[in-house]
Short mmCIF file of C-alpha atoms in Angstrom, two decimals:
data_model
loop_
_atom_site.label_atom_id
_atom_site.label_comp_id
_atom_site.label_asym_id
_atom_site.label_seq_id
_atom_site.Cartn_x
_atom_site.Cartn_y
_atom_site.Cartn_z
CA UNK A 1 17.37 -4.30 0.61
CA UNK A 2 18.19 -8.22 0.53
CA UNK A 3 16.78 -11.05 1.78
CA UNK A 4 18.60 -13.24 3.79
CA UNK A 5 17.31 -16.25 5.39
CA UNK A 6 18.75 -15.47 9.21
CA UNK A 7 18.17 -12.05 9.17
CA UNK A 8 14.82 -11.49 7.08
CA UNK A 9 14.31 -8.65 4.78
CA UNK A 10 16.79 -5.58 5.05
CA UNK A 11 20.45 -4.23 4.27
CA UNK A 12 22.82 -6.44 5.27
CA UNK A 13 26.48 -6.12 6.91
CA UNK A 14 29.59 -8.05 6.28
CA UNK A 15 29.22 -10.70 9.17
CA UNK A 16 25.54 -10.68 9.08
CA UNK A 17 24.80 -9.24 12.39
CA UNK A 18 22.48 -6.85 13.21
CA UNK A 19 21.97 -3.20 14.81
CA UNK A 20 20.89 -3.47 18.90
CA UNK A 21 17.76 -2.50 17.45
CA UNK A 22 17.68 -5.79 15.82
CA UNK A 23 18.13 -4.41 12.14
CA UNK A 24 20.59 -5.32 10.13
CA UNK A 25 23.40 -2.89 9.40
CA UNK A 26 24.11 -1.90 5.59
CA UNK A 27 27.14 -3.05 4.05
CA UNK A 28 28.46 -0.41 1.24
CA UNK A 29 31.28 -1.25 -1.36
CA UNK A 30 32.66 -4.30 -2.69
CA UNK A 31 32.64 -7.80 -1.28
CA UNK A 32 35.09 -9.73 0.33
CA UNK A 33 36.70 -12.40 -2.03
CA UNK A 34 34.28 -15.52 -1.06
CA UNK A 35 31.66 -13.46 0.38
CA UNK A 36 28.44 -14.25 -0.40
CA UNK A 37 26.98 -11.85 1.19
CA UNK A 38 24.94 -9.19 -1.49
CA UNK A 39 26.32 -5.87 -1.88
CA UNK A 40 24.45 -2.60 -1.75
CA UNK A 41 26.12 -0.73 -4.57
CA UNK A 42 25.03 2.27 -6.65
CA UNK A 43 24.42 -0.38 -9.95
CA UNK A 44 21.90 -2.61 -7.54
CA UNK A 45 20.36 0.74 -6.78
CA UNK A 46 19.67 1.33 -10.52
CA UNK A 47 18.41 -2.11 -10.73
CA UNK A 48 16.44 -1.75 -8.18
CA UNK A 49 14.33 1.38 -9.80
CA UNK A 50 15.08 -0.10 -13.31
CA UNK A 51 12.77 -3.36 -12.24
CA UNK A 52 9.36 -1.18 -11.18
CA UNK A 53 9.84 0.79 -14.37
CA UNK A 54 10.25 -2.05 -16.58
CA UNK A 55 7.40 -3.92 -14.88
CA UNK A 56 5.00 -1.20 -15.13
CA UNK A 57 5.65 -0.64 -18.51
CA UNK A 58 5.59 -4.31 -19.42
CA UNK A 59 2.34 -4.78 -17.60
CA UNK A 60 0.64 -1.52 -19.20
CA UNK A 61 1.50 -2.68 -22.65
CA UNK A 62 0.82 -6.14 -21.80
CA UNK A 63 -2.90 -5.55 -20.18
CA UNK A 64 -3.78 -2.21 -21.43
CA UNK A 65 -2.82 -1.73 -25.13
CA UNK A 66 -5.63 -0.23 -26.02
CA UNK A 67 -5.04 3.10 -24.25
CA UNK A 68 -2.61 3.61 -26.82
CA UNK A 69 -5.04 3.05 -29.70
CA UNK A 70 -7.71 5.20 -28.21
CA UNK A 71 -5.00 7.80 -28.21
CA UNK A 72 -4.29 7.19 -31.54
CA UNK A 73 -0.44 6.18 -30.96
CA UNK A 74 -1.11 2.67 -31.99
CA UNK A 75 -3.58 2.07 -34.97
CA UNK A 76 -3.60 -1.77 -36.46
CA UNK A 77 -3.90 -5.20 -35.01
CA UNK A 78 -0.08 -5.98 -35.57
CA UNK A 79 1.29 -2.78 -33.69
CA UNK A 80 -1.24 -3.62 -31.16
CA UNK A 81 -0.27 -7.31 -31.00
CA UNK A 82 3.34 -5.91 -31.50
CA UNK A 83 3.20 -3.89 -28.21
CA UNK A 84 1.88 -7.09 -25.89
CA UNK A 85 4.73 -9.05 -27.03
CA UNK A 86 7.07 -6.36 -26.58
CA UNK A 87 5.52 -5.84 -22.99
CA UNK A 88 6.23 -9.86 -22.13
CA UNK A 89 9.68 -9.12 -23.21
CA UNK A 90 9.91 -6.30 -20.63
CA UNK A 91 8.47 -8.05 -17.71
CA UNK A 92 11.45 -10.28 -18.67
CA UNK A 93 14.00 -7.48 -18.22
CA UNK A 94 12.09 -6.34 -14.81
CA UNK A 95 12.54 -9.90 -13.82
CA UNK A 96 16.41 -9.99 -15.02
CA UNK A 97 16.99 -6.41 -13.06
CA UNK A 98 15.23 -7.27 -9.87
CA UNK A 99 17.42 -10.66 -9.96
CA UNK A 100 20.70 -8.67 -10.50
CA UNK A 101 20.84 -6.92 -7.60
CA UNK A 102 21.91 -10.13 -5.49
CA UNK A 103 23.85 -11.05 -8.22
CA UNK A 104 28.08 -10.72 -6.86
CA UNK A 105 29.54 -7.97 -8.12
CA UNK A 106 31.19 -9.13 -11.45
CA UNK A 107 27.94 -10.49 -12.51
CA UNK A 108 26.25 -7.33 -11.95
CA UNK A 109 28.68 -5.38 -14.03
CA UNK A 110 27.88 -7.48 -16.75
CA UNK A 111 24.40 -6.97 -16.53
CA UNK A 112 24.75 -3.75 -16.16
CA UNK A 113 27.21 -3.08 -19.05
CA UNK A 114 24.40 -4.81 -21.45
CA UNK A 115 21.90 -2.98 -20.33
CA UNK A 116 24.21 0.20 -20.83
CA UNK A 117 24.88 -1.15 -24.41
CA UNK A 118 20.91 -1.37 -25.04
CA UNK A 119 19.91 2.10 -23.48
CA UNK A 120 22.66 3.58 -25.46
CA UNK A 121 21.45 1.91 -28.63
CA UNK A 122 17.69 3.06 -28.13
CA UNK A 123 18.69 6.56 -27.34
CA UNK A 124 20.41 6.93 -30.37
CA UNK A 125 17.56 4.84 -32.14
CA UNK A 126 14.75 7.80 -30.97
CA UNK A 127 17.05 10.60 -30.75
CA UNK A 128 17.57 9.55 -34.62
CA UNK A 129 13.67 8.81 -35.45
CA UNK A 130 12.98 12.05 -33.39
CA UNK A 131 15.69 14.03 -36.10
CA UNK A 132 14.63 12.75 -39.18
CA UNK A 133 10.97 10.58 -39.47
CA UNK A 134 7.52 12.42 -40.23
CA UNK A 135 5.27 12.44 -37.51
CA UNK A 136 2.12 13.55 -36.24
CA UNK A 137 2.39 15.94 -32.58
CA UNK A 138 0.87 13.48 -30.59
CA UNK A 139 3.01 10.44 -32.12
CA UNK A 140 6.48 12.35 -32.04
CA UNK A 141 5.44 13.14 -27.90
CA UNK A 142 5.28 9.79 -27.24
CA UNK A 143 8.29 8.63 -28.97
CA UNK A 144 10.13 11.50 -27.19
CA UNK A 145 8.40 10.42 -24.05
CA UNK A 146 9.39 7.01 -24.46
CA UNK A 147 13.34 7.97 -25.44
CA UNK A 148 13.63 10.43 -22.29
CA UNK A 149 13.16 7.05 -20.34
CA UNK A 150 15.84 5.10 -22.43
CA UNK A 151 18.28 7.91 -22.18
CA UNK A 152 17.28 8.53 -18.53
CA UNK A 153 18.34 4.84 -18.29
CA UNK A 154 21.05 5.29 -19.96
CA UNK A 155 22.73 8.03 -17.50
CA UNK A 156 22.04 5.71 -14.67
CA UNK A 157 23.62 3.01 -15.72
CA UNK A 158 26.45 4.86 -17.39
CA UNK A 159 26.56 6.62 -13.97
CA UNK A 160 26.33 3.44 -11.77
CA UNK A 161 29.26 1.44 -13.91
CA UNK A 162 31.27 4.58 -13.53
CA UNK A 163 31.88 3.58 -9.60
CA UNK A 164 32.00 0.15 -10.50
CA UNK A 165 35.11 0.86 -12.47
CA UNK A 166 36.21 3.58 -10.10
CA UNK A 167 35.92 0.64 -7.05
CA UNK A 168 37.33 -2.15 -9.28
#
């Protein structure tokens, strides 16, 4: 859904005019060279569930840290510490995602190719860690947890850029 200032809160159609029901109609596909009208597209759809998981997760590790040490995940001050800056980096991303989906669509390929680029990188990056480091059972669960979202991520993205270029 978009926000537009005429129309309010809802999908919007190429000319901006609404259903007889007074809702505005959804426009699918790409945008007509000087629209700026927003696109519903299957990468703004991505964004749009990428933002509440990266805000949830941002938020937990940013205000609830400590969950993680009482389950023995996270054990010193610095990993602690570690994990609310790394959660005020990832309300940064929700923020960046939730953005993107009004972005036009060129923009939003390029957001979306970077954020390919990064899920791709941490999938390998736990997918490796998962292979070859020593862990305890409860730490290797949560790193797998944590790399099912990444790669999860990853096929959405790979998935949504995939119609992008099949569109283009």
């Amino acid at each position: 859904f978009f926000f537009s200032p005429r129309t309010g809160w809802g999908p919007v159609d190429p000319l901006g005019k609404s259903t007889s029901l007074g809702l505005p109609l959804l426009r699918r596909g790409r945008a007509r060279v000087g629209s700026t009208m927003p696109v519903f597209t299957r990468l703004s759809g991505v964004f749009s569930v990428h933002r509440f998981i990266a805000g949830g997760f941002g938020l937990f590790l940013l205000v609830v840290p400590q969950v993680l040490v009482i389950a023995e995940y996270v054990s010193t001050f610095g990993e602690n510490f570690a994990l609310q800056s790394w959660g005020c980096f990832i309300l940064g991303v929700a923020m960046i995602v939730n953005s993107a989906r009004a972005f036009p669509p060129p923009a939003q390929r390029a957001v979306g190719q970077a954020l390919f680029t990064t899920m791709a990188l941490l999938t390998g990056l736990y997918a490796y860690k998962l292979a070859t480091a020593e862990m305890t059972p409860e730490y290797r669960a949560g790193v797998w947890a944590t790399g099912s979202v990444f790669a999860a991520l990853l096929v959405a993205y790979g998935w949504a850029l995939a119609e992008t270029v099949k569109g283009a």
